[in-house]
Each structure stands twice: as C-alpha cells, then as structure tokens.
Amino acid sequence: MVITEEIKKTIEKAVPHSTVYVLDPMNDGQHLQAFVISPSFEGMMLVKQHQMVLKPLKEAFASSVHALALKTFTPKKWEEVRGEYKFF
Amino acid sequence: MDEQIRKRIEDDLKKNKVILYMKGTPDAPLCGFSAQAANILKSYNVPFKTFNILEDEAIRLGLKEYSDWPTFPQLYVNSELVGGCDVMTELHNSGELGKMLEKTK
C-alpha cells in the first residue's frame, strides 16, 4: 500500500469521525502533508490534537517518513479556512 | 527509558523555562524545521536554551518517549511540551506563543 494511503488509514482509525487528506507534495514518500478534520478536536489544545494524530504513526516515522507537515481542524474551523488551500 | 535519562531531561526542563530540542544549533541548524523553530524563538526577546539532539542519542530517543512526540524540533515552555514546528508556527501566527513566552519572564 502507498505510504500516503497507509498513513491516511492509520489516522482515520486513531481519530474518531475524522476526514483525512495525506499529500506527498515532493513525491518522495518522506516529506508528507496531512490535513485532519474531526469534531473530537473541539476544545483540545493544539499540541494534544497533533499528539493524537502522531502517536499511532511512530512506526511510519521510524521507517520511512522524515517529516509530516500536519494541520488539524474542527469541522467549523475547516469550513472557514478550506478556501485558502487551493487543492480542495 | 532508563531513569537516569528521564532525570537528565527533567532537570534540563526545570532549569530552563524555554528550551528547544533541535537538530543542530540556531546558528547552524541541520534541518529546515529546526531552523524555522529557532528563528521563531529568536523573534521574541526572551532567553531560550537549545539542545542539539544529534549530539546525544540517549536524550534523542528518551525525548520521543518522554513527550510522546516522534519528531524534532520539540519546544518546551515551563516544562510543558508546546509542540513541534507546525504547532509553534500556528501559535506564533495566532499570538498565543507570545503570551506563553511572556509568562516566562
């Protein structure tokens, strides 16, 4: 399975009711980008949101992924900002 | 992680209100994210310590377990993990990082 698919599935399992987009802008399988939208982030400190996403990805980081640029949103926040991201 | 490493980490966090564990040093960063994190901190006139995790494998591995954060840089303010480069950048842009750092003065 492609690394972006693998990571997408891992995050979806770890973050309840999440919508996940994983991109490989440099097409190298190492410097990835992920957008994670979920109501479970409501009222959660930003670092805790990221920890929730990153925790299950430890193996991925140990093996191939060098960096994951991560953005997390509640559904409400996502509606506000999604226009800023041209690939949506 | 053995206790000796945990103790070294905790001592460093207690002694330094603002500490950035990074790859390289602010003047010679060895990773783009570490460089960005160091530059963000430099923009505030608040003293901060940095620790080059590439020079200490035990601390590098210990920190990943200690903070439950798989990558570097890692910023700690008042012994609390603030986050990596992404979180720092967002908090910097929202002004929240400035408020956090003010409290360390």
mmCIF file of C-alpha atoms in Angstrom:
data_model
loop_
_atom_site.group_PDB
_atom_site.id
_atom_site.type_symbol
_atom_site.label_atom_id
_atom_site.label_comp_id
_atom_site.label_asym_id
_atom_site.label_seq_id
_atom_site.Cartn_x
_atom_site.Cartn_y
_atom_site.Cartn_z
ATOM 1 C CA MET A 1 0.000 0.000 0.000
ATOM 2 C CA VAL A 2 1.269 3.517 -0.814
ATOM 3 C CA ILE A 3 2.647 5.314 2.264
ATOM 4 C CA THR A 4 0.100 8.131 1.980
ATOM 5 C CA GLU A 5 -2.715 5.564 1.984
ATOM 6 C CA GLU A 6 -1.207 3.746 4.944
ATOM 7 C CA ILE A 7 -0.929 6.956 6.953
ATOM 8 C CA LYS A 8 -4.434 8.071 5.983
ATOM 9 C CA LYS A 9 -5.880 4.774 7.262
ATOM 10 C CA THR A 10 -3.826 4.886 10.456
ATOM 11 C CA ILE A 11 -5.013 8.410 11.279
ATOM 12 C CA GLU A 12 -8.639 7.615 10.428
ATOM 13 C CA LYS A 13 -8.531 4.726 12.892
ATOM 14 C CA ALA A 14 -6.906 6.822 15.631
ATOM 15 C CA VAL A 15 -9.022 9.978 15.334
ATOM 16 C CA PRO A 16 -12.799 9.407 15.674
ATOM 17 C CA HIS A 17 -15.106 10.792 12.929
ATOM 18 C CA SER A 18 -12.125 12.164 11.051
ATOM 19 C CA THR A 19 -11.759 13.327 7.473
ATOM 20 C CA VAL A 20 -8.120 12.871 6.454
ATOM 21 C CA TYR A 21 -6.132 14.083 3.448
ATOM 22 C CA VAL A 22 -2.489 12.969 3.100
ATOM 23 C CA LEU A 23 -0.370 14.515 0.358
ATOM 24 C CA ASP A 24 3.134 13.870 -0.917
ATOM 25 C CA PRO A 25 3.998 17.258 -2.471
ATOM 26 C CA MET A 26 7.613 16.330 -3.166
ATOM 27 C CA ASN A 27 6.611 12.860 -4.346
ATOM 28 C CA ASP A 28 9.371 11.292 -2.242
ATOM 29 C CA GLY A 29 7.405 9.374 0.361
ATOM 30 C CA GLN A 30 9.377 11.189 3.071
ATOM 31 C CA HIS A 31 8.118 14.772 3.319
ATOM 32 C CA LEU A 32 4.367 14.402 3.624
ATOM 33 C CA GLN A 33 1.476 16.726 4.437
ATOM 34 C CA ALA A 34 -1.666 15.763 6.320
ATOM 35 C CA PHE A 35 -4.921 17.596 6.945
ATOM 36 C CA VAL A 36 -7.089 16.080 9.676
ATOM 37 C CA ILE A 37 -10.604 17.348 10.403
ATOM 38 C CA SER A 38 -12.567 15.986 13.322
ATOM 39 C CA PRO A 39 -15.125 17.181 15.911
ATOM 40 C CA SER A 40 -13.068 15.372 18.556
ATOM 41 C CA PHE A 41 -10.549 18.244 18.377
ATOM 42 C CA GLU A 42 -13.174 20.607 19.811
ATOM 43 C CA GLY A 43 -11.723 22.392 22.888
ATOM 44 C CA MET A 44 -8.451 20.413 22.670
ATOM 45 C CA MET A 45 -5.060 22.141 22.929
ATOM 46 C CA LEU A 46 -3.310 22.233 19.545
ATOM 47 C CA VAL A 47 -0.357 20.136 20.758
ATOM 48 C CA LYS A 48 -2.775 17.491 22.081
ATOM 49 C CA GLN A 49 -4.574 17.383 18.711
ATOM 50 C CA HIS A 50 -1.279 16.791 16.961
ATOM 51 C CA GLN A 51 -0.204 14.172 19.541
ATOM 52 C CA MET A 52 -3.425 12.269 18.905
ATOM 53 C CA VAL A 53 -2.594 12.116 15.210
ATOM 54 C CA LEU A 54 1.137 11.462 15.572
ATOM 55 C CA LYS A 55 1.003 8.800 18.278
ATOM 56 C CA PRO A 56 -0.079 5.903 16.038
ATOM 57 C CA LEU A 57 2.410 6.961 13.361
ATOM 58 C CA LYS A 58 5.536 6.139 15.378
ATOM 59 C CA GLU A 59 6.418 3.132 13.183
ATOM 60 C CA ALA A 60 5.938 5.177 9.995
ATOM 61 C CA PHE A 61 8.359 7.778 11.365
ATOM 62 C CA ALA A 62 10.814 5.126 12.431
ATOM 63 C CA SER A 63 10.884 3.546 8.972
ATOM 64 C CA SER A 64 10.412 5.937 6.062
ATOM 65 C CA VAL A 65 8.666 9.209 6.810
ATOM 66 C CA HIS A 66 11.111 12.040 7.583
ATOM 67 C CA ALA A 67 8.585 14.770 8.178
ATOM 68 C CA LEU A 68 4.834 15.193 8.301
ATOM 69 C CA ALA A 69 3.552 18.756 7.986
ATOM 70 C CA LEU A 70 0.351 18.479 9.969
ATOM 71 C CA LYS A 71 -2.720 20.679 10.117
ATOM 72 C CA THR A 72 -5.669 19.821 12.354
ATOM 73 C CA PHE A 73 -9.117 21.448 12.275
ATOM 74 C CA THR A 74 -12.527 21.157 13.850
ATOM 75 C CA PRO A 75 -15.221 20.927 11.130
ATOM 76 C CA LYS A 76 -16.269 24.529 11.852
ATOM 77 C CA LYS A 77 -12.704 25.845 11.502
ATOM 78 C CA TRP A 78 -12.192 23.815 8.340
ATOM 79 C CA GLU A 79 -15.229 25.404 6.707
ATOM 80 C CA GLU A 80 -13.722 28.820 7.456
ATOM 81 C CA VAL A 81 -10.286 28.154 6.019
ATOM 82 C CA ARG A 82 -10.674 25.436 3.397
ATOM 83 C CA GLY A 83 -10.763 28.085 0.629
ATOM 84 C CA GLU A 84 -7.170 29.015 1.422
ATOM 85 C CA TYR A 85 -5.955 25.600 0.278
ATOM 86 C CA LYS A 86 -6.033 25.552 -3.498
ATOM 87 C CA PHE A 87 -6.144 21.796 -3.977
ATOM 88 C CA PHE A 88 -9.624 21.488 -2.466
ATOM 89 C CA MET B 1 13.796 4.710 29.039
ATOM 90 C CA ASP B 2 16.144 4.394 31.981
ATOM 91 C CA GLU B 3 15.682 6.611 34.977
ATOM 92 C CA GLN B 4 18.985 8.394 34.519
ATOM 93 C CA ILE B 5 17.889 9.741 31.129
ATOM 94 C CA ARG B 6 14.451 10.723 32.427
ATOM 95 C CA LYS B 7 16.126 12.583 35.288
ATOM 96 C CA ARG B 8 18.508 14.416 32.952
ATOM 97 C CA ILE B 9 15.570 15.519 30.791
ATOM 98 C CA GLU B 10 13.511 16.654 33.764
ATOM 99 C CA ASP B 11 16.438 18.558 35.257
ATOM 100 C CA ASP B 12 17.032 20.356 31.951
ATOM 101 C CA LEU B 13 13.346 21.252 31.704
ATOM 102 C CA LYS B 14 13.287 22.595 35.267
ATOM 103 C CA LYS B 15 16.442 24.639 34.825
ATOM 104 C CA ASN B 16 15.359 26.195 31.513
ATOM 105 C CA LYS B 17 11.924 27.780 31.279
ATOM 106 C CA VAL B 18 12.196 27.836 27.474
ATOM 107 C CA ILE B 19 14.142 25.030 25.812
ATOM 108 C CA LEU B 20 14.169 23.948 22.172
ATOM 109 C CA TYR B 21 15.433 20.451 21.424
ATOM 110 C CA MET B 22 16.540 20.689 17.816
ATOM 111 C CA LYS B 23 18.781 19.245 15.114
ATOM 112 C CA GLY B 24 21.931 21.379 15.099
ATOM 113 C CA THR B 25 22.117 24.826 16.686
ATOM 114 C CA PRO B 26 20.294 28.119 15.988
ATOM 115 C CA ASP B 27 23.297 29.402 14.064
ATOM 116 C CA ALA B 28 23.961 26.068 12.312
ATOM 117 C CA PRO B 29 20.607 24.265 12.068
ATOM 118 C CA LEU B 30 20.720 20.870 10.369
ATOM 119 C CA CYS B 31 17.039 20.644 9.415
ATOM 120 C CA GLY B 32 14.622 23.144 7.915
ATOM 121 C CA PHE B 33 12.022 22.619 10.619
ATOM 122 C CA SER B 34 14.595 23.142 13.380
ATOM 123 C CA ALA B 35 15.818 26.298 11.654
ATOM 124 C CA GLN B 36 12.255 27.656 11.395
ATOM 125 C CA ALA B 37 11.551 26.869 15.052
ATOM 126 C CA ALA B 38 14.766 28.585 16.186
ATOM 127 C CA ASN B 39 14.031 31.647 14.050
ATOM 128 C CA ILE B 40 10.545 31.938 15.521
ATOM 129 C CA LEU B 41 12.007 31.908 19.038
ATOM 130 C CA LYS B 42 14.653 34.474 18.091
ATOM 131 C CA SER B 43 11.879 36.875 17.062
ATOM 132 C CA TYR B 44 10.860 37.198 20.725
ATOM 133 C CA ASN B 45 13.375 38.852 23.078
ATOM 134 C CA VAL B 46 13.082 36.023 25.550
ATOM 135 C CA PRO B 47 16.138 33.989 26.601
ATOM 136 C CA PHE B 48 15.929 30.367 25.488
ATOM 137 C CA LYS B 49 18.209 27.349 25.626
ATOM 138 C CA THR B 50 18.704 24.944 22.751
ATOM 139 C CA PHE B 51 19.898 21.347 22.837
ATOM 140 C CA ASN B 52 21.380 19.652 19.800
ATOM 141 C CA ILE B 53 19.805 16.189 19.923
ATOM 142 C CA LEU B 54 22.108 14.939 17.171
ATOM 143 C CA GLU B 55 24.939 15.052 19.709
ATOM 144 C CA ASP B 56 23.144 12.930 22.300
ATOM 145 C CA GLU B 57 21.436 9.768 21.069
ATOM 146 C CA ALA B 58 20.173 8.779 24.532
ATOM 147 C CA ILE B 59 18.388 12.110 25.004
ATOM 148 C CA ARG B 60 17.094 12.000 21.425
ATOM 149 C CA LEU B 61 15.444 8.606 21.969
ATOM 150 C CA GLY B 62 14.435 9.389 25.540
ATOM 151 C CA LEU B 63 12.617 12.559 24.485
ATOM 152 C CA LYS B 64 10.496 10.805 21.892
ATOM 153 C CA GLU B 65 9.193 8.538 24.618
ATOM 154 C CA TYR B 66 9.018 11.260 27.273
ATOM 155 C CA SER B 67 6.953 13.630 25.149
ATOM 156 C CA ASP B 68 5.084 11.118 23.032
ATOM 157 C CA TRP B 69 6.192 13.200 20.050
ATOM 158 C CA PRO B 70 8.002 11.349 17.278
ATOM 159 C CA THR B 71 9.906 14.187 15.630
ATOM 160 C CA PHE B 72 12.129 17.184 16.289
ATOM 161 C CA PRO B 73 12.232 20.099 16.987
ATOM 162 C CA GLN B 74 10.412 19.976 20.302
ATOM 163 C CA LEU B 75 9.738 23.180 22.258
ATOM 164 C CA TYR B 76 9.118 23.140 25.994
ATOM 165 C CA VAL B 77 7.932 26.157 27.991
ATOM 166 C CA ASN B 78 7.764 25.799 31.788
ATOM 167 C CA SER B 79 8.457 22.055 31.357
ATOM 168 C CA GLU B 80 5.359 21.636 29.149
ATOM 169 C CA LEU B 81 5.620 20.398 25.569
ATOM 170 C CA VAL B 82 4.379 23.212 23.341
ATOM 171 C CA GLY B 83 4.878 21.193 20.185
ATOM 172 C CA GLY B 84 6.911 20.849 17.023
ATOM 173 C CA CYS B 85 7.478 23.246 14.153
ATOM 174 C CA ASP B 86 3.876 23.165 12.904
ATOM 175 C CA VAL B 87 2.320 23.897 16.286
ATOM 176 C CA MET B 88 4.909 26.577 17.063
ATOM 177 C CA THR B 89 4.235 28.298 13.738
ATOM 178 C CA GLU B 90 0.464 28.299 14.257
ATOM 179 C CA LEU B 91 0.752 29.539 17.855
ATOM 180 C CA HIS B 92 3.245 32.185 16.661
ATOM 181 C CA ASN B 93 0.811 33.395 13.990
ATOM 182 C CA SER B 94 -2.135 33.424 16.397
ATOM 183 C CA GLY B 95 -0.141 35.378 19.015
ATOM 184 C CA GLU B 96 -0.558 32.611 21.579
ATOM 185 C CA LEU B 97 3.154 31.721 21.608
ATOM 186 C CA GLY B 98 3.989 35.317 22.538
ATOM 187 C CA LYS B 99 1.632 35.126 25.519
ATOM 188 C CA MET B 100 3.152 31.822 26.660
ATOM 189 C CA LEU B 101 6.691 33.226 26.428
ATOM 190 C CA GLU B 102 5.720 36.422 28.257
ATOM 191 C CA LYS B 103 4.820 34.309 31.259
ATOM 192 C CA THR B 104 8.380 33.001 31.473
ATOM 193 C CA LYS B 105 9.874 36.450 32.055
#
